PDB file of C-alpha atoms and ligand atoms in Angstrom:
ATOM      1  CA  MET A  21      -5.048 -12.638 -13.853  1.00 81.00           C
ATOM      2  CA  ARG A  22      -3.810 -10.376 -11.142  1.00 97.00           C
ATOM      3  CA  LYS A  23      -6.950  -9.571  -8.784  1.00 98.00           C
ATOM      4  CA  PRO A  24      -6.813  -5.484  -8.327  1.00 98.00           C
ATOM      5  CA  ILE A  25      -6.406  -4.353  -4.962  1.00 98.00           C
ATOM      6  CA  ILE A  26      -7.507  -0.935  -3.765  1.00 98.00           C
ATOM      7  CA  ALA A  27      -6.051   0.284  -0.292  1.00 98.00           C
ATOM      8  CA  GLY A  28      -7.143   3.470   1.483  1.00 98.00           C
ATOM      9  CA  ASN A  29      -4.165   5.454   3.654  1.00 98.00           C
ATOM     10  CA  TRP A  30      -5.758   7.354   6.534  1.00 98.00           C
ATOM     11  CA  LYS A  31      -2.962   8.826   7.248  1.00 98.00           C
ATOM     12  CA  MET A  32      -3.195  10.729  10.797  1.00 98.00           C
ATOM     13  CA  TYR A  33      -6.835  11.583   9.689  1.00 98.00           C
ATOM     14  CA  LYS A  34     -10.354  10.928  11.351  1.00 98.00           C
ATOM     15  CA  ASN A  35     -10.968  10.481  15.230  1.00 98.00           C
ATOM     16  CA  ALA A  36     -12.804   7.010  16.069  1.00 98.00           C
ATOM     17  CA  SER A  37     -16.358   7.845  15.824  1.00 98.00           C
ATOM     18  CA  GLU A  38     -15.400   9.327  11.925  1.00 98.00           C
ATOM     19  CA  ALA A  39     -13.199   6.154  11.503  1.00 98.00           C
ATOM     20  CA  THR A  40     -16.423   3.934  12.440  1.00 98.00           C
ATOM     21  CA  SER A  41     -19.295   5.392  10.577  1.00 98.00           C
ATOM     22  CA  PHE A  42     -17.134   5.425   7.393  1.00 98.00           C
ATOM     23  CA  VAL A  43     -16.372   1.562   8.090  1.00 98.00           C
ATOM     24  CA  GLU A  44     -20.424   1.231   8.803  1.00 98.00           C
ATOM     25  CA  GLU A  45     -21.265   3.051   5.382  1.00 98.00           C
ATOM     26  CA  VAL A  46     -18.963   1.716   3.171  1.00 98.00           C
ATOM     27  CA  LYS A  47     -19.377  -2.147   4.133  1.00 97.00           C
ATOM     28  CA  THR A  48     -22.859  -2.719   3.026  1.00 94.00           C
ATOM     29  CA  ALA A  49     -21.801  -1.523  -0.494  1.00 97.00           C
ATOM     30  CA  LEU A  50     -18.514  -2.783  -1.219  1.00 98.00           C
ATOM     31  CA  PRO A  51     -18.033  -4.753  -4.612  1.00 98.00           C
ATOM     32  CA  SER A  52     -17.422  -8.525  -4.642  1.00 96.00           C
ATOM     33  CA  ALA A  53     -14.056  -9.861  -3.171  1.00 96.00           C
ATOM     34  CA  GLU A  54     -13.898 -11.903  -5.976  1.00 97.00           C
ATOM     35  CA  LYS A  55     -13.189  -8.720  -8.540  1.00 98.00           C
ATOM     36  CA  VAL A  56     -11.194  -6.318  -5.723  1.00 98.00           C
ATOM     37  CA  ASP A  57      -9.504  -6.317  -2.557  1.00 98.00           C
ATOM     38  CA  ALA A  58     -10.636  -3.657  -0.494  1.00 98.00           C
ATOM     39  CA  VAL A  59      -8.483  -2.199   2.151  1.00 98.00           C
ATOM     40  CA  ILE A  60      -8.518   1.059   4.828  1.00 98.00           C
ATOM     41  CA  CYS A  61      -5.281   1.672   6.579  1.00 99.00           C
ATOM     42  CA  ALA A  62      -6.553   2.857   9.507  1.00 98.00           C
ATOM     43  CA  PRO A  63      -4.404   5.027  12.620  1.00 98.00           C
ATOM     44  CA  ALA A  64      -3.440   2.103  14.987  1.00 98.00           C
ATOM     45  CA  LEU A  65      -5.567   3.738  17.701  1.00 98.00           C
ATOM     46  CA  PHE A  66      -8.692   2.645  15.838  1.00 98.00           C
ATOM     47  CA  LEU A  67      -7.796  -0.987  14.278  1.00 98.00           C
ATOM     48  CA  GLN A  68      -9.329  -3.292  16.967  1.00 98.00           C
ATOM     49  CA  SER A  69     -12.628  -1.480  16.887  1.00 98.00           C
ATOM     50  CA  LEU A  70     -12.532  -1.383  12.716  1.00 98.00           C
ATOM     51  CA  VAL A  71     -11.586  -4.853  12.402  1.00 98.00           C
ATOM     52  CA  LYS A  72     -15.119  -5.707  14.649  1.00 98.00           C
ATOM     53  CA  THR A  73     -16.947  -2.956  12.791  1.00 98.00           C
ATOM     54  CA  ALA A  74     -15.799  -4.856   9.195  1.00 98.00           C
ATOM     55  CA  GLU A  75     -16.258  -8.503  10.692  1.00 97.00           C
ATOM     56  CA  ASN A  76     -18.186 -10.730   8.407  1.00 97.00           C
ATOM     57  CA  THR A  77     -17.434  -8.310   5.153  1.00 98.00           C
ATOM     58  CA  ASP A  78     -14.970  -8.137   2.373  1.00 97.00           C
ATOM     59  CA  LEU A  79     -13.150  -4.979   3.879  1.00 98.00           C
ATOM     60  CA  ARG A  80      -9.829  -5.689   4.924  1.00 98.00           C
ATOM     61  CA  ILE A  81      -8.264  -3.874   7.846  1.00 98.00           C
ATOM     62  CA  GLY A  82      -4.539  -2.454   7.713  1.00 99.00           C
ATOM     63  CA  ALA A  83      -1.962  -0.865   9.630  1.00 99.00           C
ATOM     64  CA  GLN A  84      -0.089   2.058   8.311  1.00 98.00           C
ATOM     65  CA  THR A  85       3.387   1.008  10.060  1.00 98.00           C
ATOM     66  CA  MET A  86       4.910  -1.703  12.508  1.00 98.00           C
ATOM     67  CA  HIS A  87       7.941  -2.365  14.283  1.00 98.00           C
ATOM     68  CA  GLU A  88       9.853  -5.346  13.258  1.00 98.00           C
ATOM     69  CA  GLU A  89      10.139  -7.211  16.490  1.00 98.00           C
ATOM     70  CA  LYS A  90       7.311  -9.188  18.239  1.00 98.00           C
ATOM     71  CA  GLU A  91       7.915  -7.860  21.349  1.00 98.00           C
ATOM     72  CA  GLY A  92      10.193  -5.776  23.483  1.00 98.00           C
ATOM     73  CA  ALA A  93      11.347  -2.483  25.050  1.00 98.00           C
ATOM     74  CA  PHE A  94      10.471  -0.042  22.267  1.00 98.00           C
ATOM     75  CA  THR A  95       8.220   2.742  23.761  1.00 98.00           C
ATOM     76  CA  GLY A  96       5.484   3.659  21.821  1.00 97.00           C
ATOM     77  CA  GLU A  97       5.835   1.142  19.145  1.00 98.00           C
ATOM     78  CA  ILE A  98       3.753  -1.439  17.820  1.00 98.00           C
ATOM     79  CA  SER A  99       4.593  -5.121  16.988  1.00 98.00           C
ATOM     80  CA  PRO A 100       3.397  -7.497  14.190  1.00 98.00           C
ATOM     81  CA  THR A 101       1.953 -10.058  16.775  1.00 98.00           C
ATOM     82  CA  GLN A 102      -0.226  -7.523  18.151  1.00 98.00           C
ATOM     83  CA  LEU A 103      -1.733  -6.541  14.953  1.00 98.00           C
ATOM     84  CA  LYS A 104      -2.156  -9.901  13.756  1.00 98.00           C
ATOM     85  CA  ASP A 105      -3.872 -10.967  17.447  1.00 98.00           C
ATOM     86  CA  LEU A 106      -6.364  -7.827  16.778  1.00 98.00           C
ATOM     87  CA  GLY A 107      -6.963  -9.301  12.979  1.00 98.00           C
ATOM     88  CA  VAL A 108      -5.434  -6.989  11.028  1.00 98.00           C
ATOM     89  CA  GLU A 109      -4.253  -8.465   7.828  1.00 98.00           C
ATOM     90  CA  TYR A 110      -2.290  -5.700   5.861  1.00 99.00           C
ATOM     91  CA  VAL A 111       0.560  -3.412   6.851  1.00 99.00           C
ATOM     92  CA  ILE A 112       2.060  -0.063   4.737  1.00 99.00           C
ATOM     93  CA  ILE A 113       5.857  -0.469   5.136  1.00 99.00           C
ATOM     94  CA  GLY A 114       8.573   1.981   4.185  1.00 98.00           C
ATOM     95  CA  HIS A 115       5.847   4.968   3.358  1.00 98.00           C
ATOM     96  CA  SER A 116       7.969   8.023   1.932  1.00 98.00           C
ATOM     97  CA  GLU A 117       6.294   9.915   4.526  1.00 98.00           C
ATOM     98  CA  ARG A 118       7.655   7.387   7.423  1.00 98.00           C
ATOM     99  CA  ARG A 119      10.857   7.602   5.229  1.00 98.00           C
ATOM    100  CA  GLN A 120      11.186  11.294   5.317  1.00 96.00           C
ATOM    101  CA  TYR A 121      10.130  12.128   8.804  1.00 97.00           C
ATOM    102  CA  PHE A 122      10.956   8.911  10.747  1.00 97.00           C
ATOM    103  CA  ASN A 123      14.322   8.070   9.349  1.00 97.00           C
ATOM    104  CA  GLU A 124      13.020   4.875   7.747  1.00 98.00           C
ATOM    105  CA  THR A 125      15.653   3.294   5.257  1.00 98.00           C
ATOM    106  CA  ASP A 126      15.526   0.579   2.600  1.00 98.00           C
ATOM    107  CA  GLN A 127      17.113  -1.536   5.175  1.00 98.00           C
ATOM    108  CA  SER A 128      14.691  -0.760   7.987  1.00 98.00           C
ATOM    109  CA  ALA A 129      11.748  -1.543   5.567  1.00 98.00           C
ATOM    110  CA  ASN A 130      13.199  -4.689   4.412  1.00 98.00           C
ATOM    111  CA  LYS A 131      13.475  -6.033   8.083  1.00 98.00           C
ATOM    112  CA  LYS A 132       9.535  -4.977   8.369  1.00 98.00           C
ATOM    113  CA  VAL A 133       8.762  -6.727   5.105  1.00 98.00           C
ATOM    114  CA  VAL A 134      10.375 -10.136   6.661  1.00 98.00           C
ATOM    115  CA  SER A 135       8.865  -9.718   9.853  1.00 98.00           C
ATOM    116  CA  ALA A 136       5.292  -8.925   8.233  1.00 98.00           C
ATOM    117  CA  PHE A 137       5.317 -12.225   6.340  1.00 98.00           C
ATOM    118  CA  GLY A 138       6.777 -14.223   9.234  1.00 98.00           C
ATOM    119  CA  ASN A 139       4.118 -12.858  11.273  1.00 98.00           C
ATOM    120  CA  GLY A 140       1.246 -13.709   9.242  1.00 98.00           C
ATOM    121  CA  LEU A 141       0.552 -10.085   7.605  1.00 98.00           C
ATOM    122  CA  VAL A 142       0.697  -8.866   4.030  1.00 98.00           C
ATOM    123  CA  PRO A 143       3.197  -5.926   3.633  1.00 98.00           C
ATOM    124  CA  ILE A 144       2.387  -3.128   0.991  1.00 99.00           C
ATOM    125  CA  LEU A 145       6.093  -2.213   0.581  1.00 99.00           C
ATOM    126  CA  CYS A 146       6.186   1.769  -0.541  1.00 98.00           C
ATOM    127  CA  VAL A 147       8.620   2.796  -3.173  1.00 98.00           C
ATOM    128  CA  GLY A 148       9.193   6.261  -5.236  1.00 98.00           C
ATOM    129  CA  GLU A 149      11.250   9.016  -6.199  1.00 97.00           C
ATOM    130  CA  THR A 150      11.636  12.585  -5.421  1.00 96.00           C
ATOM    131  CA  LEU A 151      11.079  15.473  -8.108  1.00 94.00           C
ATOM    132  CA  GLU A 152      14.792  16.198  -8.155  1.00 94.00           C
ATOM    133  CA  GLN A 153      15.301  12.245  -9.007  1.00 96.00           C
ATOM    134  CA  ARG A 154      13.119  12.253 -11.605  1.00 95.00           C
ATOM    135  CA  GLU A 155      14.009  15.342 -13.347  1.00 93.00           C
ATOM    136  CA  ASN A 156      17.490  14.065 -13.174  1.00 96.00           C
ATOM    137  CA  GLY A 157      16.467  10.712 -15.138  1.00 96.00           C
ATOM    138  CA  GLU A 158      17.122   8.787 -11.881  1.00 98.00           C
ATOM    139  CA  THR A 159      13.577   7.191 -11.415  1.00 98.00           C
ATOM    140  CA  GLY A 160      14.196   3.853 -12.747  1.00 98.00           C
ATOM    141  CA  SER A 161      17.676   3.272 -10.636  1.00 98.00           C
ATOM    142  CA  VAL A 162      16.081   4.731  -7.758  1.00 98.00           C
ATOM    143  CA  VAL A 163      12.772   2.876  -7.769  1.00 98.00           C
ATOM    144  CA  GLU A 164      14.829  -0.475  -8.682  1.00 98.00           C
ATOM    145  CA  ALA A 165      17.416  -0.044  -5.870  1.00 98.00           C
ATOM    146  CA  GLN A 166      14.356   0.452  -3.307  1.00 98.00           C
ATOM    147  CA  VAL A 167      12.629  -2.649  -4.791  1.00 98.00           C
ATOM    148  CA  GLU A 168      15.673  -4.801  -4.687  1.00 98.00           C
ATOM    149  CA  LYS A 169      16.692  -3.746  -1.106  1.00 98.00           C
ATOM    150  CA  GLY A 170      13.257  -4.029   0.256  1.00 98.00           C
ATOM    151  CA  VAL A 171      12.738  -7.697  -0.835  1.00 98.00           C
ATOM    152  CA  ALA A 172      15.879  -8.745   0.125  1.00 98.00           C
ATOM    153  CA  GLN A 173      15.952 -12.265   1.873  1.00 97.00           C
ATOM    154  CA  LEU A 174      12.304 -12.931   0.773  1.00 98.00           C
ATOM    155  CA  SER A 175      11.221 -16.499  -0.829  1.00 98.00           C
ATOM    156  CA  ALA A 176       9.657 -16.308  -4.505  1.00 98.00           C
ATOM    157  CA  ASP A 177       6.864 -17.652  -2.469  1.00 98.00           C
ATOM    158  CA  GLN A 178       6.824 -14.277  -0.480  1.00 98.00           C
ATOM    159  CA  ALA A 179       7.322 -12.012  -2.927  1.00 98.00           C
ATOM    160  CA  ALA A 180       4.747 -13.374  -5.210  1.00 98.00           C
ATOM    161  CA  GLY A 181       2.263 -12.176  -2.166  1.00 98.00           C
ATOM    162  CA  LEU A 182       3.666  -8.803  -1.692  1.00 98.00           C
ATOM    163  CA  VAL A 183       2.214  -5.640  -2.616  1.00 98.00           C
ATOM    164  CA  ILE A 184       4.154  -3.189  -4.000  1.00 98.00           C
ATOM    165  CA  ALA A 185       2.961   0.382  -4.258  1.00 98.00           C
ATOM    166  CA  TYR A 186       5.172   2.641  -6.649  1.00 98.00           C
ATOM    167  CA  GLU A 187       4.301   6.131  -5.153  1.00 98.00           C
ATOM    168  CA  PRO A 188       6.511   9.250  -6.566  1.00 97.00           C
ATOM    169  CA  ILE A 189       6.762  11.349  -3.744  1.00 96.00           C
ATOM    170  CA  TRP A 190       6.082  14.377  -5.693  1.00 93.00           C
ATOM    171  CA  ALA A 191       2.639  13.561  -6.453  1.00 92.00           C
ATOM    172  CA  ILE A 192       1.689  12.574  -2.941  1.00 91.00           C
ATOM    173  CA  GLY A 193      -0.826  15.200  -1.809  1.00 87.00           C
ATOM    174  CA  THR A 194      -0.089  17.544  -4.190  1.00 88.00           C
ATOM    175  CA  GLY A 195      -2.669  17.227  -6.755  1.00 84.00           C
ATOM    176  CA  LYS A 196      -0.039  16.159  -9.457  1.00 83.00           C
ATOM    177  CA  THR A 197      -0.653  12.895 -10.532  1.00 81.00           C
ATOM    178  CA  ALA A 198       1.910  10.757 -12.923  1.00 86.00           C
ATOM    179  CA  THR A 199       0.315  10.320 -16.220  1.00 94.00           C
ATOM    180  CA  ALA A 200      -0.994   7.203 -16.473  1.00 96.00           C
ATOM    181  CA  ASP A 201       1.767   5.928 -18.808  1.00 97.00           C
ATOM    182  CA  ASP A 202       4.583   7.085 -16.791  1.00 96.00           C
ATOM    183  CA  ALA A 203       3.014   5.472 -13.560  1.00 97.00           C
ATOM    184  CA  ASN A 204       2.951   1.978 -15.521  1.00 98.00           C
ATOM    185  CA  GLU A 205       6.454   2.836 -17.133  1.00 98.00           C
ATOM    186  CA  VAL A 206       7.839   2.267 -13.617  1.00 98.00           C
ATOM    187  CA  CYS A 207       5.704  -0.358 -12.495  1.00 98.00           C
ATOM    188  CA  GLY A 208       6.578  -2.323 -15.405  1.00 98.00           C
ATOM    189  CA  LEU A 209      10.039  -1.286 -14.356  1.00 98.00           C
ATOM    190  CA  ILE A 210       9.380  -2.612 -11.049  1.00 98.00           C
ATOM    191  CA  ARG A 211       8.017  -6.021 -12.454  1.00 98.00           C
ATOM    192  CA  LYS A 212      10.781  -6.623 -14.338  1.00 98.00           C
ATOM    193  CA  LYS A 213      13.207  -6.189 -11.297  1.00 98.00           C
ATOM    194  CA  ILE A 214      11.218  -8.748  -9.819  1.00 98.00           C
ATOM    195  CA  SER A 215      11.508 -11.026 -12.314  1.00 98.00           C
ATOM    196  CA  SER A 216      15.156 -10.835 -12.593  1.00 98.00           C
ATOM    197  CA  LEU A 217      15.422 -10.938  -8.772  1.00 98.00           C
ATOM    198  CA  PHE A 218      13.080 -14.285  -8.465  1.00 98.00           C
ATOM    199  CA  ASN A 219      11.617 -15.911 -11.643  1.00 98.00           C
ATOM    200  CA  SER A 220       8.882 -14.582 -14.131  1.00 98.00           C
ATOM    201  CA  GLU A 221       5.986 -16.362 -12.271  1.00 98.00           C
ATOM    202  CA  THR A 222       6.598 -14.089  -9.307  1.00 98.00           C
ATOM    203  CA  ALA A 223       6.738 -11.361 -11.561  1.00 98.00           C
ATOM    204  CA  ASP A 224       3.346 -12.225 -13.028  1.00 98.00           C
ATOM    205  CA  ALA A 225       1.642 -12.666  -9.706  1.00 98.00           C
ATOM    206  CA  ILE A 226       3.027  -9.647  -7.518  1.00 98.00           C
ATOM    207  CA  ARG A 227       0.594  -6.744  -7.543  1.00 98.00           C
ATOM    208  CA  ILE A 228       1.576  -3.329  -8.103  1.00 98.00           C
ATOM    209  CA  GLN A 229      -0.377  -0.391  -6.796  1.00 98.00           C
ATOM    210  CA  TYR A 230       0.307   3.330  -8.074  1.00 98.00           C
ATOM    211  CA  GLY A 231      -0.197   5.692  -5.190  1.00 97.00           C
ATOM    212  CA  GLY A 232      -0.459   9.826  -5.671  1.00 96.00           C
ATOM    213  CA  SER A 233      -3.087  11.921  -5.839  1.00 95.00           C
ATOM    214  CA  VAL A 234      -5.676   9.172  -6.950  1.00 97.00           C
ATOM    215  CA  LYS A 235      -9.409  10.032  -7.187  1.00 97.00           C
ATOM    216  CA  PRO A 236     -12.287   8.685  -8.679  1.00 98.00           C
ATOM    217  CA  ALA A 237     -11.584  10.842 -11.808  1.00 97.00           C
ATOM    218  CA  ASN A 238      -8.078   9.332 -12.891  1.00 97.00           C
ATOM    219  CA  ILE A 239      -8.557   5.893 -11.329  1.00 98.00           C
ATOM    220  CA  GLU A 240     -10.007   4.374 -14.339  1.00 98.00           C
ATOM    221  CA  GLU A 241      -7.274   5.427 -16.782  1.00 97.00           C
ATOM    222  CA  LEU A 242      -4.636   3.989 -14.199  1.00 98.00           C
ATOM    223  CA  MET A 243      -6.367   0.891 -13.709  1.00 98.00           C
ATOM    224  CA  ASN A 244      -6.168   0.343 -17.453  1.00 97.00           C
ATOM    225  CA  MET A 245      -2.800   0.133 -17.536  1.00 98.00           C
ATOM    226  CA  GLU A 246      -0.963  -3.064 -17.898  1.00 97.00           C
ATOM    227  CA  HIS A 247       1.332  -3.346 -14.935  1.00 98.00           C
ATOM    228  CA  ILE A 248      -0.933  -1.067 -12.473  1.00 98.00           C
ATOM    229  CA  ASP A 249      -2.875  -3.667 -10.352  1.00 98.00           C
ATOM    230  CA  GLY A 250      -4.678  -1.317  -7.944  1.00 98.00           C
ATOM    231  CA  ALA A 251      -3.810   1.960  -5.728  1.00 98.00           C
ATOM    232  CA  LEU A 252      -2.808   3.246  -2.661  1.00 98.00           C
ATOM    233  CA  VAL A 253      -4.818   6.207  -1.830  1.00 98.00           C
ATOM    234  CA  GLY A 254      -4.509   9.120   0.698  1.00 98.00           C
ATOM    235  CA  GLY A 255      -6.853  11.952   0.450  1.00 98.00           C
ATOM    236  CA  ALA A 256      -9.732  10.186  -1.436  1.00 98.00           C
ATOM    237  CA  SER A 257      -9.966   7.340   0.735  1.00 98.00           C
ATOM    238  CA  LEU A 258     -11.250   9.643   3.659  1.00 98.00           C
ATOM    239  CA  GLU A 259     -14.613  10.098   2.235  1.00 98.00           C
ATOM    240  CA  ALA A 260     -17.249   6.691   1.780  1.00 98.00           C
ATOM    241  CA  GLU A 261     -18.432   7.732  -1.233  1.00 98.00           C
ATOM    242  CA  SER A 262     -15.166   8.375  -3.104  1.00 98.00           C
ATOM    243  CA  PHE A 263     -13.980   5.631  -1.845  1.00 98.00           C
ATOM    244  CA  LEU A 264     -16.516   3.532  -3.021  1.00 98.00           C
ATOM    245  CA  LYS A 265     -16.033   5.040  -6.571  1.00 98.00           C
ATOM    246  CA  LEU A 266     -12.331   3.607  -6.403  1.00 98.00           C
ATOM    247  CA  LEU A 267     -13.356   0.147  -5.596  1.00 98.00           C
ATOM    248  CA  GLU A 268     -15.866   0.136  -8.169  1.00 98.00           C
ATOM    249  CA  ALA A 269     -13.001   1.178 -10.740  1.00 98.00           C
ATOM    250  CA  GLY A 270     -10.822  -1.641  -9.081  1.00 98.00           C
ATOM    251  CA  ALA A 271     -13.485  -4.210  -9.643  1.00 98.00           C
ATOM    252  CA  ASN A 272     -14.401  -3.221 -13.052  1.00 96.00           C
ATOM    253  CA  ALA A 273     -10.714  -2.814 -14.225  1.00 94.00           C
TER     254      ALA A 273
HETATM  255  P1  13P B 312      -2.702  11.174  -1.804  1.00 82.53           P
HETATM  256  O1  13P B 312      -3.784   9.994  -2.373  1.00 82.53           O
HETATM  257  O2  13P B 312      -3.194  11.897  -0.977  1.00 82.53           O
HETATM  258  O3  13P B 312      -1.857  11.580  -2.874  1.00 82.53           O
HETATM  259  O4  13P B 312      -1.554  10.196  -0.895  1.00 82.53           O
HETATM  260  C1  13P B 312      -0.952   9.532  -1.456  1.00 82.53           C
HETATM  261  C2  13P B 312      -0.449   8.578  -0.446  1.00 82.53           C
HETATM  262  O5  13P B 312       0.668   8.776   0.078  1.00 82.53           O
HETATM  263  C3  13P B 312      -0.963   6.920  -0.215  1.00 82.53           C
HETATM  264  O6  13P B 312      -0.211   6.324   0.666  1.00 82.53           O
END
């Protein structure tokens, strides 16, 4: 059985005190870590204080991106070793907003995924098609190619510990959710691709999230699907009450 993983992606929202009070509120009401992994991926500025605020609780803290090198002359960037040193455990890699606005590619995402594992972080690799690609019937081929390039050079053990987030770009921040059946179909294709690239044990172990306008009202249906092991959530992760409802749904799935 795969343990569900619900991750909030705060993107570029909240100030320091809002971030801390969210974690203060959530940390006392978390469902058991045996039932669900709860992660908040916060702006880099708040990671250090949030790790401290969440200390000795079951809330894990993640970053939203990183550079693949351990150190170097890369002004403005943050390295995996710097994240690890703070106690950060997860990192989102290749989010569609990073691909769209910051020129990230499958190749750069792959370098970061490999580096995250090499430095003791769990990468959450994002994939997903545009509306045009979906309308042209290219969803499967686009997502499979993103997965294949994104996991290049990983060992089967590493791939088993990877989290993949299937986020159709047209569903992000738009209020349009993929139907649970459509999301499950693509997550199933991703699992099949992992099986063919590695083996069936790896495919059984890897956790695949759906992301794109997930909220308390639709998460249960998504979590009931065979191939959906969790959610990567933007807007609905910004309020403690709503994030806790998402965690409950994950814990009860
Ligand atoms: P929304 O949940 O706001 O649609 O954002 C999804 C997302 O991009 C999470 O990474």
